[in-house]
Amino acid sequence: MEVIPTTLAENTGLSPIAIVTELRNRHANGEKTAGINVRKGMISDMQQENVIQPLLVTTSAIELATETVRMLMKIDDILASR
């Protein structure tokens, strides 16, 4: 799950190692709503910044990933049986 913060930091010109390390430390210290603020170039509380991801988006992404894996496994079973 570190791919997204690393990519976000790289694309915004921030140091990905420093940003991801600080984000990991903040999460370890109990700041569960900490995230990368690309406008300020630092780690901020995303809840205070009003950056909230709807549950529907996350649920849809997980369902799509699950369906994709299931289809790939079916294709693999079909190819293995030939």
Coordinates of C-alpha atoms in Angstrom, one line a residue:
M1 CA 0.0 0.0 0.0
E2 CA 3.0 2.3 -0.1
V3 CA 2.9 2.6 -3.8
I4 CA 0.3 5.3 -3.8
P5 CA 2.0 7.7 -1.4
T6 CA 5.4 7.0 -3.0
T7 CA 4.0 7.8 -6.5
L8 CA 2.1 10.8 -5.2
A9 CA 5.3 12.2 -3.6
E10 CA 7.3 11.6 -6.8
N11 CA 4.8 13.2 -9.1
T12 CA 4.6 16.3 -6.9
G13 CA 8.3 16.8 -6.7
L14 CA 8.7 15.8 -3.0
S15 CA 11.2 13.3 -1.6
P16 CA 9.3 10.0 -1.7
I17 CA 11.6 8.4 1.0
A18 CA 11.2 11.3 3.4
I19 CA 7.5 11.7 2.9
V20 CA 6.6 8.0 3.1
T21 CA 8.9 7.6 6.2
E22 CA 7.2 10.5 8.0
L23 CA 3.7 9.3 7.0
R24 CA 4.6 5.8 8.3
N25 CA 5.8 7.3 11.6
R26 CA 2.7 9.4 12.0
H27 CA 0.4 6.4 11.4
A28 CA 2.5 4.4 13.9
N29 CA 2.0 7.2 16.5
G30 CA -1.8 7.0 16.1
E31 CA -2.4 9.7 13.5
K32 CA -4.6 7.6 11.3
T33 CA -5.9 10.5 9.2
A34 CA -2.5 11.8 8.3
G35 CA -1.8 12.0 4.6
I36 CA 0.3 13.8 2.0
N37 CA -0.7 17.5 1.4
V38 CA 0.6 18.2 -2.0
R39 CA -0.3 21.9 -1.8
K40 CA 1.8 22.5 1.3
G41 CA 4.4 19.8 0.5
M42 CA 4.1 18.1 3.9
I43 CA 2.1 15.6 5.9
S44 CA -1.2 17.0 7.2
D45 CA -4.3 15.7 8.9
M46 CA -6.6 15.0 5.9
Q47 CA -9.7 15.1 8.0
Q48 CA -8.9 18.7 9.0
E49 CA -8.1 19.5 5.4
N50 CA -11.6 18.1 4.4
V51 CA -10.0 15.5 2.1
I52 CA -12.3 12.5 2.6
Q53 CA -12.6 9.5 0.3
P54 CA -16.2 8.1 0.1
L55 CA -16.7 4.6 1.2
L56 CA -18.4 3.8 -2.1
V57 CA -15.1 4.5 -4.0
T58 CA -13.1 2.2 -1.8
T59 CA -15.7 -0.6 -1.8
S60 CA -16.0 -0.4 -5.6
A61 CA -12.2 -0.6 -6.1
I62 CA -12.0 -3.7 -3.8
E63 CA -14.9 -5.4 -5.5
L64 CA -13.4 -4.7 -9.0
A65 CA -10.0 -6.1 -7.9
T66 CA -11.7 -9.2 -6.5
E67 CA -13.6 -9.8 -9.7
T68 CA -10.4 -9.3 -11.8
V69 CA -8.5 -11.9 -9.7
R70 CA -11.4 -14.4 -9.9
M71 CA -11.5 -14.0 -13.8
L72 CA -7.7 -14.5 -14.0
M73 CA -7.9 -17.6 -11.9
K74 CA -10.7 -19.0 -14.1
I75 CA -8.6 -18.3 -17.2
D76 CA -5.6 -20.0 -15.6
D77 CA -7.8 -23.1 -14.8
I78 CA -9.0 -23.2 -18.3
L79 CA -5.5 -23.0 -19.8
A80 CA -4.2 -25.6 -17.3
S81 CA -7.0 -28.1 -18.3
R82 CA -6.0 -27.9 -22.1

